[in-house]
Structures are given as structure tokens and as C-alpha cells.
Amino acid sequence: MAQVPVTEGVFTWPSESPQLIGSRCVTCGNHMFPVQQGCPKCTGAETEEVLLGRRGTLWTWTVQGFPPKAPPYAGDVDPKTFKAFGVGYVELPGQLKIESRLTEADPEKLKIGMEMEMVIVPLSTDANGNEVVTFAFAPVA
Amino acid sequence: MTTEVAIVGIGMHEFGRTEGVSGMDQGVIAVRRACADAGVSWEDMQFAFGGSMAAGAADTMVSLLGLTGLQFINVANGCATGGSALFSAYNTIRSGVFDLGIAVGFDKHERGAFRVNTKGSGLGDWYGASGLALTTQFFGMKINRYMHEYGISQSTLAKVSEKAFRNGAMNPMAWRRKPISEEEVLNSAMLSYPLTQYMFCSPGEGGVALILARADKAHLYTDKPIFLKAAVVRSRRFGSFEVLAPSIALEHNAGPTVDASKAAFEMAGMGPKDMDLAQLQDTESGAEVMHMAENGFCEHGEQEFMIQAGETEIGGKFPVNTDGGCLANGEPIGASGLRQVYENVLQLRGQAGARQVPNDPKTAYTHVYGAPGISGVTILSR
């Protein structure tokens, strides 16, 4: 089955070590994600594209315990088969905090401050039979 | 010299689910009740500000209320729609343009968690497709971090809900009027860790209308005018942690609630210790806990003791969400902020019935918070 990204321009794909694509303000150096024009920190209008770090620490988290509404959600919403998934903010040193799915959904195994690494995970299957993938962060073993 | 402003009439359509009555019709009923309360007719209204998120353009209600030619301005400002309508009405009278007008908010939402319009919120389709476009996740993540930093317990979150449903049971306008115990709250379905089903409010229906007048003419309409001492709306600043944010800055800003609260106290010439009661945004029970500190009513972490000791109960030192809050009333976005003011007017008039705060309260505070990082605060006094 072919793999396709949930969107272009948010993370590098295909890649052996995928990275999120963000912006950096050329005036003040502030990082932004996803790519955007205009800096919310210094109000500067010029930004440049930058690849973000792949590792960071878990700043906070929750567990999505019920199927989201579809649309917009593309994943499994069948209450019989839906699996809860983790969601958190991962702090990338010197850059910013990224909101992301987490590969871990067990509250006992999620701890604020734990080391995390970016991965690509399957999300759904599209009309052409391709596997749609998105980004997530996984605890570093 | 600006003119002082008084609330001289209040009207509400019951919150909850009202089959067969549109959101707009609920707004119209609220307007009629507010007019009756003030002893005025719709023809007396010189201006109106109104809004809803999901129930239509407010100004079309003139075809139901009467085509009097008044100035009617629609307000659409997310969760601060009602607060923004009130802010606009307040300043219209303060500036001396008109003497008597109305702020109205109403809504009617589909069941279940809000379906976020990612495009309308400036977010890519991938965000919703990936399962991140849920406001509930933000609330779970904000309180989880807060509990980690300040030692708030799960029991305290549950006690906030227990109080809300107990207060709601004494409010004939509330949606949820059955008390739910702390244990039941803790044992209900875990929706977004650490928040369970009964710790969350639900999108709902309802309408509220408030009639405002120049303070020096308030006696024409009521013998119990309630004075609006401050109405403030603030948006987020860089570094604050807000709902529906694909990323946040490393540096920290305390957020729009802190800004709105400070500005409101300054405008009123009062401080947190001068307030006798408050209605604070409780989208979920953790929000009420955090908003107690963000609005200046305690230090971060003190809520654990205060709530466990019952200080925020109706008979406690500082009653919070006396009408059951969003938890017991649900959240019709356009009306929610105005509901808080409606409740405070009842409390200051001494008309809150079974849930009346004792000892003749003289001042009251409201705070609304919502997407995409916006807060509205009002301060009322007798």
C-alpha cells in the first residue's frame, strides 16, 4: 500500500528522518509552526522556512478518549473500534512547543518532562487505497 | 465626562434543549422578557447589539420584534460574542450617543463537542484530519499542566462539578438540575484526561437580553438599578497558551484573562477583594479552578484548599458560579457571557431565590473565556 502524507508542506515526506516544517522570523529569530508569514512576536512581515528539531520534552498531554467528529477527523470514528490516542505539546529546545498526536495513550506511561521523538504514523486509508500518514511524537525508549 | 451606565432590565430564555424553538426565537423571547422586566416596549429601544454563533444574524430578529428602524449591529466574536455585545452597548451609552438600548445573545448548537471550522479558524485541513481540532483537548492539557505545577487534585476538579450541579438544581433556568456526587463525577467516562464527562459542559441552547440605560435615567425603569462599572474584552498576547494552537512559544505570557481582569478592576476603581461573588468561565471544572487565580481572586495553588473547604459555595467566603455556570447551564456561545451578567443582576437585586448569596451582596464579577484566546470581564455594583 502506498503511503501519502495528510498534507504537503507540514512535514518532510518521504524521509528516513522526517522533520516538521516551520518558519523563522528574519527580524527577531522567533520560530513558528506551521509555516506562516508575519511574526506574532515582533510584528515583522518577513519569515523564512526552517526544518524543526525532531526531539524534545513533553510539556503537557491529554488522551483523546472519544471519537472526534468526522469531518474534519480522517481517522477511525467507529465507537466499536476507535482507539484512544494521546495528544500533547512537545517542547523543542530553542524553538517552540509543538502540538501533536502521541503514540502513547496510557496515562500511566505519559509523564511531563519525558523525552519524545517525532515519528510518522498511519491515520486512515484514502479513496484510492493509499495509507494516509501524519506526524506524531513517541516516547524515546 | 462619560455617562454612568445601569442595567435596568433582564430577560432570559431557559438554557438547555428546547425542541421546536429556534435559537433566534429564544433570543426574541429573552428580549420580550427583558422589556417586561424594565417596563418598556421594543419601540423604546434606541439601539441594539446582538449575536449568535450558530443560530443566525441577530439583526433579523427585528422582523419578529417590530420594524422600528433602530440601529441594530451584529456582533460575532466567538465565545466573547455576548461580552462584546455588552461592551458595545455599554460604550454606546457611556459616550452619550443613546440613552437606552439592548444587548442580546442567543444560540442553538448540535449535540456533542463543537465541530471546529478549521478553515474559518485559520487552521489547515491537516489539523482537523489528524485529530487535533478539539477544544476539549486544550482544556485537558491546560489543567493537566496546571495540576502538575500547582498540586491541584482530581477530587478538587470533581468538587467543582458537584457544586455546579447542586447550584443548577436551584436554578429554574438551568439545563442540568440534578445533583451529581463527587464520586459520580470521578467515575463518569474519561473524555480528555484528566477530565471526565461530568467535568465538561456541553454546547446547548438559550438566549439572554440585557437592557442598559444612562444611570441618571435608570429610576424611570427600575427601583433596583445595577450599575455596570466595567466591561472589558481582551485578545491574547504572544506566549499565551490558548485553544486550537498547532504550536505555542517557549516564552510564557499569562493570557487574556489576566489582562482583561486587570483592566476591568482599573476601570472600576476596585480590586478582587472588593468583589462579593463571581461567575467564572467553567467550560470544564479545571477552567473554574485556573480562572479563580487568573482573575486575581487567589494565588495559583490556593484553590485546592479553598474548594476543598467549600469557600466557593453559595454560603462560602467567595461564591463562584452561583447559577451552576456553564457546567449546569450548557454553553450556547452567543448567550453564555450574558447569562453570567443576568445571574449577577439577580444576585445584586436579591432576586436569586433558593440560590441567593447571603448577606446582601453589593458587587459581582463575570469572566468569559474562549476561542481563539479571548476573555471578557464585567464588574457590577448596586
PDB file of N, CA, C and O in Angstrom, chain A residues 78-106:
ATOM      1  N   ASP A  78     -15.505   4.913  14.393  1.00  0.00           N
ATOM      2  CA  ASP A  78     -16.462   3.877  14.793  1.00  0.00           C
ATOM      3  C   ASP A  78     -16.275   3.609  16.297  1.00  0.00           C
ATOM      4  O   ASP A  78     -15.203   3.185  16.717  1.00  0.00           O
ATOM      5  N   PRO A  79     -17.310   3.884  17.101  1.00  0.00           N
ATOM      6  CA  PRO A  79     -17.149   3.723  18.551  1.00  0.00           C
ATOM      7  C   PRO A  79     -16.698   2.312  18.945  1.00  0.00           C
ATOM      8  O   PRO A  79     -16.083   2.120  19.994  1.00  0.00           O
ATOM      9  N   LYS A  80     -17.013   1.315  18.084  1.00  0.00           N
ATOM     10  CA  LYS A  80     -16.646  -0.072  18.428  1.00  0.00           C
ATOM     11  C   LYS A  80     -15.154  -0.328  18.261  1.00  0.00           C
ATOM     12  O   LYS A  80     -14.575  -1.149  18.965  1.00  0.00           O
ATOM     13  N   THR A  81     -14.547   0.365  17.305  1.00  0.00           N
ATOM     14  CA  THR A  81     -13.130   0.093  17.026  1.00  0.00           C
ATOM     15  C   THR A  81     -12.212   1.270  17.350  1.00  0.00           C
ATOM     16  O   THR A  81     -10.991   1.127  17.306  1.00  0.00           O
ATOM     17  N   PHE A  82     -12.803   2.431  17.676  1.00  0.00           N
ATOM     18  CA  PHE A  82     -11.982   3.620  17.963  1.00  0.00           C
ATOM     19  C   PHE A  82     -11.011   3.342  19.106  1.00  0.00           C
ATOM     20  O   PHE A  82     -11.392   2.801  20.141  1.00  0.00           O
ATOM     21  N   LYS A  83      -9.764   3.722  18.875  1.00  0.00           N
ATOM     22  CA  LYS A  83      -8.771   3.602  19.939  1.00  0.00           C
ATOM     23  C   LYS A  83      -8.366   5.001  20.408  1.00  0.00           C
ATOM     24  O   LYS A  83      -8.032   5.863  19.603  1.00  0.00           O
ATOM     25  N   ALA A  84      -8.409   5.200  21.728  1.00  0.00           N
ATOM     26  CA  ALA A  84      -7.998   6.492  22.295  1.00  0.00           C
ATOM     27  C   ALA A  84      -6.562   6.794  21.864  1.00  0.00           C
ATOM     28  O   ALA A  84      -5.751   5.887  21.739  1.00  0.00           O
ATOM     29  N   PHE A  85      -6.275   8.078  21.622  1.00  0.00           N
ATOM     30  CA  PHE A  85      -4.898   8.447  21.288  1.00  0.00           C
ATOM     31  C   PHE A  85      -4.433   9.622  22.137  1.00  0.00           C
ATOM     32  O   PHE A  85      -5.230  10.464  22.553  1.00  0.00           O
ATOM     33  N   GLY A  86      -3.128   9.645  22.390  1.00  0.00           N
ATOM     34  CA  GLY A  86      -2.558  10.728  23.172  1.00  0.00           C
ATOM     35  C   GLY A  86      -2.393  11.976  22.328  1.00  0.00           C
ATOM     36  O   GLY A  86      -2.228  11.914  21.112  1.00  0.00           O
ATOM     37  N   VAL A  87      -2.486  13.137  22.987  1.00  0.00           N
ATOM     38  CA  VAL A  87      -2.221  14.430  22.344  1.00  0.00           C
ATOM     39  C   VAL A  87      -1.389  15.236  23.341  1.00  0.00           C
ATOM     40  O   VAL A  87      -1.657  15.195  24.553  1.00  0.00           O
ATOM     41  N   GLY A  88      -0.392  15.924  22.854  1.00  0.00           N
ATOM     42  CA  GLY A  88       0.425  16.700  23.778  1.00  0.00           C
ATOM     43  C   GLY A  88       1.136  17.842  23.100  1.00  0.00           C
ATOM     44  O   GLY A  88       1.054  18.014  21.875  1.00  0.00           O
ATOM     45  N   TYR A  89       1.818  18.635  23.910  1.00  0.00           N
ATOM     46  CA  TYR A  89       2.730  19.656  23.392  1.00  0.00           C
ATOM     47  C   TYR A  89       4.144  19.211  23.738  1.00  0.00           C
ATOM     48  O   TYR A  89       4.437  18.898  24.894  1.00  0.00           O
ATOM     49  N   VAL A  90       4.987  19.169  22.706  1.00  0.00           N
ATOM     50  CA  VAL A  90       6.377  18.769  22.891  1.00  0.00           C
ATOM     51  C   VAL A  90       7.254  20.004  22.727  1.00  0.00           C
ATOM     52  O   VAL A  90       7.147  20.716  21.720  1.00  0.00           O
ATOM     53  N   GLU A  91       8.078  20.267  23.729  1.00  0.00           N
ATOM     54  CA  GLU A  91       8.934  21.452  23.716  1.00  0.00           C
ATOM     55  C   GLU A  91      10.228  21.143  22.973  1.00  0.00           C
ATOM     56  O   GLU A  91      11.013  20.292  23.406  1.00  0.00           O
ATOM     57  N   LEU A  92      10.445  21.797  21.836  1.00  0.00           N
ATOM     58  CA  LEU A  92      11.666  21.616  21.056  1.00  0.00           C
ATOM     59  C   LEU A  92      12.657  22.682  21.518  1.00  0.00           C
ATOM     60  O   LEU A  92      12.373  23.883  21.377  1.00  0.00           O
ATOM     61  N   PRO A  93      13.790  22.295  22.064  1.00  0.00           N
ATOM     62  CA  PRO A  93      14.712  23.261  22.675  1.00  0.00           C
ATOM     63  C   PRO A  93      15.095  24.383  21.710  1.00  0.00           C
ATOM     64  O   PRO A  93      15.424  24.132  20.550  1.00  0.00           O
ATOM     65  N   GLY A  94      15.011  25.614  22.175  1.00  0.00           N
ATOM     66  CA  GLY A  94      15.420  26.758  21.386  1.00  0.00           C
ATOM     67  C   GLY A  94      14.466  27.126  20.270  1.00  0.00           C
ATOM     68  O   GLY A  94      14.715  28.078  19.524  1.00  0.00           O
ATOM     69  N   GLN A  95      13.361  26.372  20.119  1.00  0.00           N
ATOM     70  CA  GLN A  95      12.437  26.656  19.011  1.00  0.00           C
ATOM     71  C   GLN A  95      11.038  27.006  19.526  1.00  0.00           C
ATOM     72  O   GLN A  95      10.709  28.173  19.691  1.00  0.00           O
ATOM     73  N   LEU A  96      10.207  26.006  19.783  1.00  0.00           N
ATOM     74  CA  LEU A  96       8.844  26.255  20.245  1.00  0.00           C
ATOM     75  C   LEU A  96       8.217  24.959  20.734  1.00  0.00           C
ATOM     76  O   LEU A  96       8.884  23.924  20.737  1.00  0.00           O
ATOM     77  N   LYS A  97       6.961  25.035  21.167  1.00  0.00           N
ATOM     78  CA  LYS A  97       6.240  23.833  21.597  1.00  0.00           C
ATOM     79  C   LYS A  97       5.273  23.438  20.490  1.00  0.00           C
ATOM     80  O   LYS A  97       4.490  24.268  20.011  1.00  0.00           O
ATOM     81  N   ILE A  98       5.319  22.161  20.106  1.00  0.00           N
ATOM     82  CA  ILE A  98       4.510  21.650  19.003  1.00  0.00           C
ATOM     83  C   ILE A  98       3.359  20.807  19.537  1.00  0.00           C
ATOM     84  O   ILE A  98       3.562  19.916  20.375  1.00  0.00           O
ATOM     85  N   GLU A  99       2.139  21.076  19.047  1.00  0.00           N
ATOM     86  CA  GLU A  99       1.008  20.222  19.403  1.00  0.00           C
ATOM     87  C   GLU A  99       1.001  19.016  18.473  1.00  0.00           C
ATOM     88  O   GLU A  99       1.147  19.158  17.252  1.00  0.00           O
ATOM     89  N   SER A 100       0.809  17.832  19.017  1.00  0.00           N
ATOM     90  CA  SER A 100       0.955  16.621  18.208  1.00  0.00           C
ATOM     91  C   SER A 100       0.192  15.459  18.801  1.00  0.00           C
ATOM     92  O   SER A 100      -0.052  15.395  20.007  1.00  0.00           O
ATOM     93  N   ARG A 101      -0.178  14.524  17.925  1.00  0.00           N
ATOM     94  CA  ARG A 101      -0.601  13.214  18.420  1.00  0.00           C
ATOM     95  C   ARG A 101       0.590  12.581  19.114  1.00  0.00           C
ATOM     96  O   ARG A 101       1.740  12.844  18.762  1.00  0.00           O
ATOM     97  N   LEU A 102       0.291  11.710  20.069  1.00  0.00           N
ATOM     98  CA  LEU A 102       1.339  10.933  20.731  1.00  0.00           C
ATOM     99  C   LEU A 102       1.077   9.467  20.428  1.00  0.00           C
ATOM    100  O   LEU A 102      -0.084   9.051  20.295  1.00  0.00           O
ATOM    101  N   THR A 103       2.137   8.680  20.327  1.00  0.00           N
ATOM    102  CA  THR A 103       1.935   7.251  20.041  1.00  0.00           C
ATOM    103  C   THR A 103       1.511   6.506  21.299  1.00  0.00           C
ATOM    104  O   THR A 103       1.036   5.382  21.220  1.00  0.00           O
ATOM    105  N   GLU A 104       1.655   7.139  22.460  1.00  0.00           N
ATOM    106  CA  GLU A 104       1.293   6.508  23.729  1.00  0.00           C
ATOM    107  C   GLU A 104      -0.019   7.113  24.232  1.00  0.00           C
ATOM    108  O   GLU A 104      -0.176   8.332  24.207  1.00  0.00           O
ATOM    109  N   ALA A 105      -0.961   6.260  24.678  1.00  0.00           N
ATOM    110  CA  ALA A 105      -2.252   6.760  25.165  1.00  0.00           C
ATOM    111  C   ALA A 105      -2.545   6.311  26.592  1.00  0.00           C
ATOM    112  O   ALA A 105      -3.642   6.507  27.092  1.00  0.00           O
ATOM    113  N   ASP A 106      -1.563   5.717  27.243  1.00  0.00           N
ATOM    114  CA  ASP A 106      -1.769   5.221  28.606  1.00  0.00           C
ATOM    115  C   ASP A 106      -1.303   6.290  29.601  1.00  0.00           C
ATOM    116  O   ASP A 106      -0.116   6.604  29.667  1.00  0.00           O
TER     117      ASP A 106
END
